[in-house]
């Protein structure tokens, strides 16, 4: 069989090809490299759009939470070694990958191995439940990201929030960081000197942590808040030191 060309690609469906393609500047694996080699089985060629699709048999496993039946159904299983119609994912949750290459970027096409188009992964309908599950997951993650991003706060404030939230539950209240729903960290410096416990003066908090008698309502509860403040300040100082602030 002769070497494939763009004009004859349709007759090579399922064959393993080696494409030499020009790098896109934003995805070159090595700076200065002008081409890259992609190996995969020819899954499709669309002449009108000048797109070549290779099935690359990517072995990357899905994230654990995405391996549920509803969510995993939207991924095409790797079936290169099975017959059409058989859908047994390899490696307990690994799925096939695809590379889409524009024909204009292809410098050379070489035939590696003849193939059978019947063994390529087939397109399956997307389960509405799977689509809904992915949509809900994406919306939830987007909302979580929005909640972690302060409105009209400085880069310093966001950096402190991101650092604190790695170890302590945090949320924004305007430009203030609320930690453990007990301690407020305020700008513009967002350091330990700008922390306070609502309802308690700084001197009272420090006195409670020193075991001194303080005339406050519900001393036991106030002492618990003071201990939380002490913990937050310790973490805050450590994170600011790590950030070289």
Coordinates of N, CA and C in Angstrom, one line a residue:
X1 N 0.8 -1.2 0.0 CA 0.0 0.0 0.0 C 0.9 1.2 0.0
X2 N 0.6 2.2 -0.8 CA 1.3 3.4 -0.9 C 1.1 4.3 0.3
X3 N 2.0 5.2 0.5 CA 1.9 6.2 1.6 C 0.7 7.0 1.4
X4 N 0.0 7.3 2.5 CA -1.2 8.1 2.4 C -0.9 9.6 2.1
X5 N -1.8 10.3 1.5 CA -1.8 11.7 1.3 C -3.2 12.3 1.6
X6 N -3.3 13.6 1.7 CA -4.6 14.2 2.0 C -5.6 13.7 1.0
X7 N -5.2 13.6 -0.2 CA -6.2 13.2 -1.3 C -6.7 11.8 -1.1
X8 N -5.9 10.9 -0.5 CA -6.3 9.5 -0.4 C -6.6 9.1 1.1
X9 N -6.7 10.0 2.0 CA -6.9 9.6 3.4 C -8.1 8.8 3.6
X10 N -9.2 9.1 2.9 CA -10.5 8.4 3.1 C -10.3 6.9 3.0
X11 N -9.3 6.4 2.3 CA -9.1 5.0 2.1 C -8.3 4.4 3.2
X12 N -7.8 5.2 4.2 CA -7.0 4.7 5.3 C -7.7 4.7 6.6
X13 N -9.0 4.8 6.6 CA -9.7 4.8 7.9 C -9.3 3.6 8.8
X14 N -9.0 3.9 10.0 CA -8.6 2.8 11.0 C -7.1 2.5 11.0
X15 N -6.4 3.0 9.9 CA -4.9 2.8 9.9 C -4.2 3.6 10.9
X16 N -3.1 3.1 11.4 CA -2.3 3.9 12.3 C -1.3 4.8 11.5
X17 N -1.4 6.1 11.7 CA -0.6 7.0 11.0 C 0.3 7.8 11.9
X18 N 1.4 8.3 11.3 CA 2.3 9.2 12.0 C 2.3 10.5 11.2
X19 N 1.7 11.6 11.9 CA 1.7 12.9 11.3 C 2.8 13.8 11.9
X20 N 3.5 14.4 11.0 CA 4.4 15.5 11.4 C 3.7 16.8 11.2
X21 N 3.5 17.5 12.3 CA 2.7 18.7 12.2 C 3.5 19.9 12.7
X22 N 3.2 21.1 12.2 CA 3.8 22.3 12.7 C 3.2 22.6 14.1
X23 N 4.0 23.1 15.0 CA 3.6 23.4 16.4 C 2.7 24.7 16.4
X24 N 1.7 24.7 17.2 CA 1.0 25.9 17.6 C 1.9 26.5 18.7
X25 N 2.1 27.8 18.7 CA 3.1 28.4 19.6 C 2.7 28.2 21.0
X26 N 1.4 28.0 21.3 CA 1.0 27.9 22.7 C 1.0 26.4 23.3
X27 N 1.4 25.5 22.4 CA 1.4 24.1 22.9 C 2.6 23.3 22.6
X28 N 3.6 24.0 22.1 CA 4.9 23.3 21.8 C 5.5 22.7 23.1
X29 N 5.8 21.4 23.0 CA 6.4 20.8 24.3 C 7.8 21.3 24.6
X30 N 8.5 21.8 23.6 CA 9.9 22.3 23.8 C 10.0 23.6 23.1
X31 N 10.6 24.6 23.8 CA 10.8 25.9 23.2 C 11.7 25.7 22.0
X32 N 11.4 26.4 20.9 CA 12.2 26.3 19.7 C 11.9 25.2 18.8
X33 N 11.1 24.2 19.2 CA 10.8 23.1 18.3 C 9.8 23.6 17.3
X34 N 10.0 23.1 16.0 CA 9.2 23.6 14.9 C 8.1 22.6 14.5
X35 N 8.3 21.4 14.9 CA 7.3 20.3 14.5 C 7.1 19.4 15.7
X36 N 6.0 18.6 15.6 CA 5.8 17.5 16.6 C 5.2 16.3 15.8
X37 N 5.4 15.2 16.4 CA 4.9 13.9 15.8 C 3.7 13.4 16.6
X38 N 2.6 13.1 15.8 CA 1.4 12.6 16.5 C 1.1 11.2 15.8
X39 N 0.9 10.2 16.7 CA 0.6 8.9 16.2 C -0.8 8.5 16.7
X40 N -1.5 8.0 15.7 CA -2.9 7.5 16.1 C -3.6 6.9 14.9
X41 N -4.7 6.3 15.2 CA -5.5 5.7 14.1 C -6.4 6.7 13.5
X42 N -6.5 6.7 12.2 CA -7.3 7.7 11.5 C -8.8 7.4 11.8
X43 N -9.4 8.3 12.6 CA -10.8 8.2 13.0 C -11.7 8.8 12.0
X44 N -11.3 10.0 11.4 CA -12.1 10.7 10.4 C -11.2 11.7 9.7
X45 N -11.7 12.0 8.5 CA -11.1 13.1 7.7 C -12.2 13.9 7.1
X46 N -12.3 15.2 7.4 CA -13.4 16.0 6.8 C -12.8 17.0 5.8
X47 N -12.8 16.7 4.5 CA -12.2 17.5 3.5 C -12.7 19.0 3.5
X48 N -14.0 19.1 3.7 CA -14.6 20.5 3.6 C -14.1 21.4 4.7
X49 N -13.8 20.8 5.9 CA -13.2 21.6 7.0 C -11.7 21.5 7.1
X50 N -11.2 20.6 6.3 CA -9.7 20.3 6.3 C -9.3 19.9 7.7
X51 N -10.0 18.9 8.3 CA -9.7 18.5 9.7 C -9.4 17.0 9.6
X52 N -8.3 16.6 10.2 CA -8.0 15.2 10.4 C -8.1 14.8 11.9
X53 N -8.8 13.7 12.1 CA -9.0 13.3 13.5 C -8.3 11.9 13.7
X54 N -7.4 11.9 14.7 CA -6.7 10.7 15.1 C -7.2 10.2 16.4
X55 N -7.4 8.9 16.5 CA -7.8 8.3 17.8 C -6.4 7.9 18.4
X56 N -6.1 8.4 19.6 CA -4.7 8.3 20.1 C -4.7 7.3 21.3
X57 N -5.8 6.7 21.7 CA -5.8 5.8 22.8 C -5.1 6.3 24.0
X58 N -5.6 7.5 24.5 CA -5.1 8.1 25.7 C -5.5 7.3 26.9
X59 N -4.6 7.0 27.8 CA -4.9 6.1 28.9 C -5.2 6.9 30.2
X60 N -5.4 8.2 30.1 CA -5.7 9.0 31.3 C -7.0 8.5 31.9
X61 N -7.0 8.2 33.2 CA -8.2 7.8 33.9 C -9.0 9.0 34.2
X62 N -10.3 8.8 34.3 CA -11.2 9.9 34.7 C -11.0 10.2 36.2
X63 N -11.3 11.4 36.6 CA -11.3 11.7 38.1 C -12.3 10.8 38.8
X64 N -12.0 10.5 40.1 CA -12.8 9.6 40.8 C -14.3 9.9 40.8
X65 N -14.6 11.2 41.0 CA -16.0 11.6 41.1 C -16.7 11.5 39.7
X66 N -15.9 11.5 38.6 CA -16.5 11.4 37.3 C -16.7 10.0 36.8
X67 N -16.3 9.0 37.7 CA -16.4 7.6 37.2 C -17.8 7.0 37.6
X68 N -18.7 7.8 38.1 CA -20.0 7.3 38.3 C -20.7 7.1 37.0
X69 N -21.6 6.2 36.9 CA -22.2 5.8 35.7 C -22.8 6.9 34.9
X70 N -23.5 7.8 35.5 CA -24.1 8.9 34.8 C -23.1 9.9 34.2
X71 N -22.1 10.2 35.0 CA -21.1 11.1 34.5 C -20.1 10.5 33.5
X72 N -19.7 9.2 33.7 CA -18.8 8.6 32.8 C -19.4 8.2 31.5
X73 N -20.7 8.2 31.4 CA -21.3 7.8 30.1 C -21.1 8.8 29.0
X74 N -20.7 10.0 29.3 CA -20.4 11.0 28.3 C -19.1 10.9 27.6
X75 N -18.2 10.0 28.2 CA -16.9 9.8 27.6 C -16.9 8.6 26.7
X76 N -16.2 8.7 25.6 CA -16.1 7.5 24.7 C -15.1 6.5 25.2
X77 N -15.5 5.3 25.5 CA -14.6 4.3 26.0 C -13.5 3.9 25.0
X78 N -12.3 3.5 25.5 CA -11.3 3.1 24.6 C -11.6 1.7 24.1
X79 N -11.9 1.5 22.8 CA -12.3 0.2 22.3 C -11.4 -0.2 21.2
X80 N -10.2 0.3 21.1 CA -9.3 0.0 20.0 C -9.1 -1.5 19.8
X81 N -9.1 -2.3 21.0 CA -8.8 -3.7 20.9 C -10.1 -4.5 20.9
X82 N -11.3 -3.9 20.8 CA -12.5 -4.6 20.8 C -13.2 -4.5 19.5
X83 N -14.2 -5.2 19.3 CA -15.0 -5.1 18.1 C -16.1 -4.0 18.2
X84 N -16.6 -3.5 17.1 CA -17.6 -2.4 17.2 C -18.8 -2.9 18.0
X85 N -19.2 -2.1 18.9 CA -20.4 -2.5 19.7 C -20.0 -2.9 21.1
X86 N -18.7 -3.3 21.3 CA -18.3 -3.7 22.6 C -17.6 -2.5 23.3
X87 N -18.1 -2.2 24.5 CA -17.6 -1.0 25.1 C -17.1 -1.3 26.5
X88 N -15.9 -1.9 26.6 CA -15.3 -2.2 27.9 C -14.1 -1.3 28.1
X89 N -14.2 -0.2 29.0 CA -13.1 0.7 29.2 C -11.9 -0.1 29.7
X90 N -10.7 0.3 29.2 CA -9.5 -0.3 29.6 C -9.0 0.2 30.9
X91 N -8.3 -0.6 31.7 CA -7.7 -0.1 32.9 C -8.7 0.4 33.9
X92 N -9.9 -0.2 33.9 CA -10.9 0.2 34.9 C -11.2 1.7 35.0
X93 N -11.5 2.3 33.8 CA -11.9 3.7 33.8 C -11.0 4.6 33.0
X94 N -10.2 4.0 32.1 CA -9.4 4.8 31.1 C -10.2 4.9 29.9
X95 N -10.0 6.0 29.2 CA -10.8 6.3 28.0 C -9.9 6.8 26.9
X96 N -10.4 6.6 25.7 CA -9.7 6.9 24.5 C -9.5 8.4 24.3
X97 N -8.5 8.8 23.6 CA -8.3 10.3 23.4 C -8.3 10.5 21.9
X98 N -8.5 11.8 21.5 CA -8.5 12.2 20.1 C -7.6 13.4 19.9
X99 N -7.1 13.5 18.7 CA -6.3 14.6 18.3 C -7.0 15.1 17.0
X100 N -7.3 16.4 17.0 CA -7.9 17.1 15.8 C -6.8 18.0 15.2
X101 N -6.4 17.7 14.0 CA -5.3 18.5 13.4 C -5.8 19.1 12.1
X102 N -5.5 20.4 11.9 CA -5.9 21.0 10.6 C -4.9 20.6 9.6
X103 N -5.5 20.3 8.4 CA -4.6 19.8 7.3 C -3.5 20.7 6.9
X104 N -3.7 22.0 7.1 CA -2.7 23.0 6.7 C -1.5 22.9 7.5
X105 N -1.6 22.3 8.7 CA -0.4 22.2 9.6 C 0.4 20.9 9.4
X106 N -0.2 20.0 8.6 CA 0.5 18.7 8.4 C 1.6 18.8 7.4
X107 N 2.8 18.4 7.8 CA 4.0 18.5 7.0 C 4.3 17.2 6.3
X108 N 3.9 16.1 7.0 CA 4.1 14.8 6.4 C 3.2 13.7 7.0
X109 N 2.8 12.7 6.2 CA 1.9 11.7 6.6 C 2.6 10.3 6.3
X110 N 2.7 9.5 7.3 CA 3.4 8.2 7.1 C 2.5 7.1 7.7
X111 N 2.4 6.0 7.0 CA 1.6 4.8 7.4 C 2.5 4.0 8.3
X112 N 1.9 3.8 9.6 CA 2.6 2.9 10.5 C 2.1 1.5 10.5
X113 N 0.8 1.3 10.4 CA 0.2 0.0 10.4 C -1.2 0.1 9.8
X114 N -1.5 -0.9 9.0 CA -2.8 -1.0 8.4 C -3.8 -1.2 9.6
X115 N -5.0 -0.8 9.3 CA -6.0 -1.0 10.4 C -7.4 -1.3 9.9
X116 N -8.3 -1.5 10.8 CA -9.7 -1.9 10.5 C -10.6 -0.8 11.1
X117 N -11.3 -0.2 10.2 CA -12.2 0.9 10.6 C -13.3 0.4 11.6
X118 N -13.6 -0.9 11.5 CA -14.6 -1.4 12.4 C -14.2 -1.4 13.9
X119 N -12.9 -1.3 14.1 CA -12.4 -1.4 15.5 C -12.2 0.0 16.1
X120 N -12.5 1.1 15.4 CA -12.5 2.4 15.9 C -13.6 2.6 16.9
X121 N -13.4 3.5 17.9 CA -14.5 3.8 18.8 C -15.6 4.5 18.0
X122 N -16.8 4.1 18.3 CA -18.0 4.6 17.6 C -18.6 5.7 18.4
X123 N -19.3 6.6 17.7 CA -20.0 7.7 18.4 C -21.2 7.2 19.0
X124 N -21.4 7.5 20.3 CA -22.6 7.0 21.0 C -23.5 8.2 21.5
X125 N -24.7 8.0 21.6 CA -25.6 9.1 22.1 C -25.2 9.5 23.5
X126 N -25.4 10.8 23.8 CA -25.1 11.3 25.1 C -26.4 11.1 26.0
X127 N -26.2 10.4 27.1 CA -27.3 10.2 28.0 C -27.7 11.5 28.6
X128 N -29.0 11.9 28.5 CA -29.5 13.1 29.1 C -29.1 13.2 30.6
X129 N -29.1 12.1 31.3 CA -28.8 12.1 32.8 C -27.3 12.5 32.9
X130 N -26.5 12.0 32.0 CA -25.0 12.3 32.1 C -24.8 13.7 31.8
X131 N -25.5 14.3 30.8 CA -25.4 15.7 30.4 C -25.8 16.6 31.6
X132 N -26.9 16.2 32.3 CA -27.4 17.0 33.4 C -26.4 16.9 34.6
X133 N -25.8 15.7 34.8 CA -24.8 15.6 35.8 C -23.6 16.4 35.6
X134 N -23.1 16.4 34.4 CA -21.9 17.3 34.0 C -22.2 18.7 34.2
X135 N -23.4 19.1 33.7 CA -23.8 20.5 33.8 C -23.9 21.0 35.3
X136 N -24.5 20.1 36.1 CA -24.6 20.5 37.5 C -23.3 20.6 38.2
X137 N -22.4 19.6 37.8 CA -21.0 19.7 38.4 C -20.3 20.9 38.0
X138 N -20.4 21.3 36.7 CA -19.7 22.5 36.2 C -20.3 23.8 36.9
X139 N -21.6 23.8 37.1 CA -22.2 25.0 37.7 C -21.8 25.1 39.2
X140 N -21.7 23.9 39.8 CA -21.3 23.9 41.3 C -19.9 24.4 41.4
X141 N -19.0 23.9 40.5 CA -17.6 24.3 40.6 C -17.4 25.8 40.3
X142 N -18.2 26.3 39.3 CA -18.2 27.7 39.0 C -18.6 28.6 40.1
X143 N -19.7 28.1 40.8 CA -20.2 28.9 42.0 C -19.2 28.9 43.1
X144 N -18.6 27.7 43.3 CA -17.5 27.6 44.4 C -16.4 28.6 44.1
X145 N -16.0 28.7 42.8 CA -14.9 29.6 42.4 C -15.3 31.0 42.6
X146 N -16.6 31.3 42.3 CA -17.1 32.7 42.5 C -17.1 33.1 43.9
X147 N -17.5 32.1 44.8 CA -17.5 32.4 46.2 C -16.2 32.6 46.8
X148 N -15.2 32.0 46.2 CA -13.8 32.2 46.7 C -13.1 33.4 46.2
X149 N -13.8 34.1 45.2 CA -13.2 35.3 44.6 C -13.8 36.5 45.2
X150 N -13.0 37.4 45.8 CA -13.6 38.6 46.4 C -13.9 39.6 45.4
X151 N -14.9 40.4 45.7 CA -15.3 41.5 44.8 C -14.7 42.8 45.2
X152 N -14.0 43.5 44.3 CA -13.3 44.7 44.6 C -12.3 44.6 45.7
X153 N -11.6 43.5 45.7 CA -10.5 43.3 46.7 C -9.2 43.4 46.0
X154 N -8.2 43.7 46.8 CA -6.8 43.8 46.2 C -6.2 42.4 45.9
X155 N -5.2 42.4 45.1 CA -4.5 41.2 44.9 C -3.9 40.6 46.2
X156 N -3.5 41.5 47.1 CA -3.0 41.0 48.4 C -4.1 40.3 49.1
X157 N -5.3 40.9 49.2 CA -6.4 40.3 49.9 C -6.8 39.0 49.3
X158 N -6.8 38.8 48.0 CA -7.1 37.5 47.4 C -6.1 36.5 47.7
X159 N -4.8 36.9 47.7 CA -3.7 36.0 47.9 C -3.8 35.5 49.4
X160 N -4.1 36.4 50.3 CA -4.2 35.9 51.7 C -5.4 35.0 51.9
X161 N -6.5 35.3 51.2 CA -7.7 34.4 51.3 C -7.4 33.0 50.7
X162 N -6.8 33.0 49.6 CA -6.4 31.7 48.9 C -5.5 30.9 49.8
X163 N -4.6 31.6 50.5 CA -3.6 30.9 51.3 C -4.3 30.3 52.6
X164 N -5.2 31.2 53.2 CA -5.9 30.8 54.4 C -6.8 29.6 54.2
X165 N -7.5 29.7 53.0 CA -8.6 28.8 52.7 C -8.1 27.4 52.4
X166 N -6.8 27.2 52.3 CA -6.2 25.9 52.1 C -6.3 25.1 53.3
X167 N -6.3 25.7 54.5 CA -6.3 25.0 55.8 C -7.5 25.3 56.7
X168 N -8.1 26.5 56.4 CA -9.2 26.9 57.3 C -10.4 27.3 56.4
X169 N -11.6 27.0 56.9 CA -12.8 27.4 56.1 C -12.9 29.0 56.1
X170 N -13.0 29.5 54.9 CA -13.1 31.0 54.8 C -14.2 31.4 53.8
X171 N -14.7 32.6 54.0 CA -15.6 33.2 53.1 C -15.5 34.7 53.1
X172 N -15.9 35.3 52.0 CA -15.9 36.7 51.9 C -17.1 37.4 52.4
X173 N -17.0 38.5 53.1 CA -18.1 39.4 53.5 C -17.7 40.8 53.1
X174 N -18.1 41.2 51.9 CA -17.6 42.4 51.4 C -16.1 42.3 51.1
X175 N -15.3 43.1 51.7 CA -13.8 43.0 51.5 C -13.2 42.4 52.7
X176 N -14.0 41.9 53.6 CA -13.5 41.2 54.9 C -13.4 39.7 54.7
X177 N -12.4 39.1 55.2 CA -12.3 37.6 55.2 C -12.8 37.1 56.5
X178 N -13.8 36.2 56.4 CA -14.4 35.6 57.6 C -13.8 34.2 57.8
X179 N -13.1 33.9 58.9 CA -12.5 32.6 59.0 C -13.2 31.9 60.1
X180 N -13.6 30.6 59.8 CA -14.3 29.7 60.8 C -15.5 30.4 61.4
X181 N -16.1 31.4 60.7 CA -17.3 32.1 61.1 C -17.1 32.8 62.5
X182 N -15.9 33.0 62.9 CA -15.6 33.6 64.2 C -14.7 34.8 64.1
X183 N -13.7 34.8 63.2 CA -12.6 35.8 63.1 C -12.7 36.5 61.8
X184 N -12.6 37.8 61.9 CA -12.6 38.7 60.7 C -11.2 39.2 60.5
X185 N -10.7 39.1 59.2 CA -9.5 39.6 58.8 C -9.8 40.7 57.8
X186 N -9.3 41.9 58.1 CA -9.7 43.1 57.3 C -8.5 43.7 56.5
X187 N -8.8 44.4 55.4 CA -7.8 45.0 54.6 C -7.5 46.4 55.2
X188 N -6.6 47.1 54.5 CA -6.0 46.7 53.3 C -4.8 45.8 53.5
X189 N -4.3 45.6 54.7 CA -3.1 44.9 54.9 C -3.4 43.4 55.1
X190 N -4.6 43.0 55.6 CA -4.9 41.6 55.8 C -3.8 40.9 56.6
X191 N -3.4 41.5 57.7 CA -2.4 40.9 58.6 C -3.0 40.7 60.0
X192 N -2.2 40.1 60.9 CA -2.8 39.8 62.2 C -3.2 41.0 63.0
X193 N -2.6 42.2 62.7 CA -3.1 43.4 63.4 C -4.4 43.9 62.9
X194 N -4.9 43.3 61.8 CA -6.2 43.7 61.3 C -7.2 42.6 61.5
X195 N -7.0 41.8 62.6 CA -8.0 40.7 62.9 C -8.7 41.1 64.1
X196 N -10.0 40.6 64.2 CA -10.8 40.8 65.4 C -11.9 39.8 65.5
X197 N -12.4 39.7 66.7 CA -13.5 38.8 67.0 C -14.7 39.7 67.3
X198 N -15.8 39.6 66.5 CA -16.9 40.5 66.8 C -17.5 40.3 68.2
X199 N -17.7 41.4 68.9 CA -18.2 41.4 70.2 C -17.2 41.4 71.3
X200 N -15.9 41.3 70.9 CA -14.8 41.3 71.9 C -13.7 42.3 71.4
X201 N -13.2 43.0 72.4 CA -12.1 43.9 72.1 C -10.8 43.1 72.1
X202 N -9.8 43.6 71.4 CA -8.6 42.9 71.2 C -7.9 42.6 72.5
X203 N -8.0 43.6 73.5 CA -7.4 43.4 74.8 C -8.1 42.2 75.5
X204 N -9.4 42.1 75.3 CA -10.1 41.0 76.0 C -9.7 39.7 75.4
X205 N -9.6 39.6 74.1 CA -9.2 38.4 73.5 C -7.8 37.9 74.0
X206 N -6.9 38.8 74.0 CA -5.5 38.5 74.5 C -5.6 38.1 76.0
X207 N -6.4 38.8 76.8 CA -6.4 38.5 78.2 C -7.0 37.1 78.4
X208 N -8.1 36.7 77.6 CA -8.7 35.4 77.7 C -7.7 34.3 77.4
X209 N -6.9 34.6 76.4 CA -5.8 33.6 76.0 C -4.7 33.5 77.0
X210 N -4.6 34.5 77.8 CA -3.6 34.5 78.9 C -4.1 33.9 80.2
X211 N -5.4 33.5 80.2 CA -6.0 32.9 81.3 C -6.5 33.9 82.4
X212 N -6.6 35.2 82.0 CA -6.9 36.2 82.9 C -8.5 36.3 83.0
X213 N -8.9 36.8 84.2 CA -10.4 37.0 84.3 C -10.8 38.2 83.5
X214 N -11.8 38.0 82.7 CA -12.4 39.1 81.9 C -13.9 39.2 82.1
X215 N -14.3 40.4 82.3 CA -15.7 40.7 82.5 C -16.5 40.7 81.2
X216 N -16.8 39.5 80.7 CA -17.6 39.5 79.4 C -18.8 38.5 79.7
X217 N -19.9 38.6 78.9 CA -21.0 37.7 79.0 C -20.5 36.3 78.5
X218 N -20.9 35.3 79.2 CA -20.6 33.9 78.7 C -19.1 33.7 78.5
X219 N -18.3 33.7 79.6 CA -16.9 33.6 79.5 C -16.4 32.4 78.7
X220 N -17.1 31.3 78.9 CA -16.7 30.0 78.3 C -16.7 30.2 76.7
X221 N -17.8 30.8 76.3 CA -18.0 31.0 74.8 C -16.9 32.0 74.3
X222 N -16.7 33.1 75.1 CA -15.7 34.1 74.7 C -14.3 33.5 74.7
X223 N -14.0 32.6 75.6 CA -12.7 31.9 75.6 C -12.5 31.0 74.4
X224 N -13.6 30.4 74.0 CA -13.5 29.5 72.8 C -13.2 30.4 71.6
X225 N -13.9 31.5 71.5 CA -13.6 32.4 70.4 C -12.2 33.0 70.4
X226 N -11.7 33.2 71.6 CA -10.3 33.7 71.7 C -9.3 32.7 71.2
X227 N -9.6 31.4 71.5 CA -8.7 30.4 71.1 C -8.7 30.2 69.6
X228 N -9.9 30.4 69.0 CA -10.0 30.3 67.5 C -9.2 31.5 66.9
X229 N -9.3 32.7 67.5 CA -8.6 33.8 67.0 C -7.1 33.5 67.1
X230 N -6.6 32.9 68.1 CA -5.2 32.6 68.3 C -4.7 31.7 67.2
X231 N -5.6 30.7 66.9 CA -5.2 29.7 65.9 C -5.2 30.4 64.5
X232 N -6.2 31.3 64.2 CA -6.2 31.9 62.9 C -5.0 32.8 62.8
X233 N -4.6 33.6 63.8 CA -3.5 34.5 63.7 C -2.2 33.7 63.5
X234 N -2.1 32.5 64.1 CA -0.9 31.7 63.9 C -0.8 31.3 62.4
X235 N -1.9 30.8 61.9 CA -1.9 30.4 60.5 C -1.7 31.5 59.5
X236 N -2.4 32.7 59.8 CA -2.2 33.9 59.0 C -0.8 34.3 59.0
X237 N -0.1 34.4 60.1 CA 1.3 34.8 60.1 C 2.2 33.9 59.3
X238 N 1.9 32.6 59.4 CA 2.6 31.6 58.7 C 2.5 31.7 57.2
X239 N 1.2 31.9 56.8 CA 0.9 32.0 55.4 C 1.5 33.3 54.8
X240 N 1.4 34.4 55.5 CA 2.0 35.6 55.0 C 3.6 35.5 54.9
X241 N 4.2 34.8 55.9 CA 5.6 34.6 55.8 C 6.0 33.7 54.6
X242 N 5.1 32.7 54.3 CA 5.3 31.9 53.1 C 5.2 32.7 51.8
X243 N 4.3 33.6 51.8 CA 4.0 34.5 50.7 C 5.0 35.6 50.6
X244 N 5.9 35.7 51.6 CA 7.0 36.7 51.7 C 6.3 38.1 51.7
X245 N 5.3 38.2 52.5 CA 4.6 39.5 52.6 C 5.1 40.3 53.9

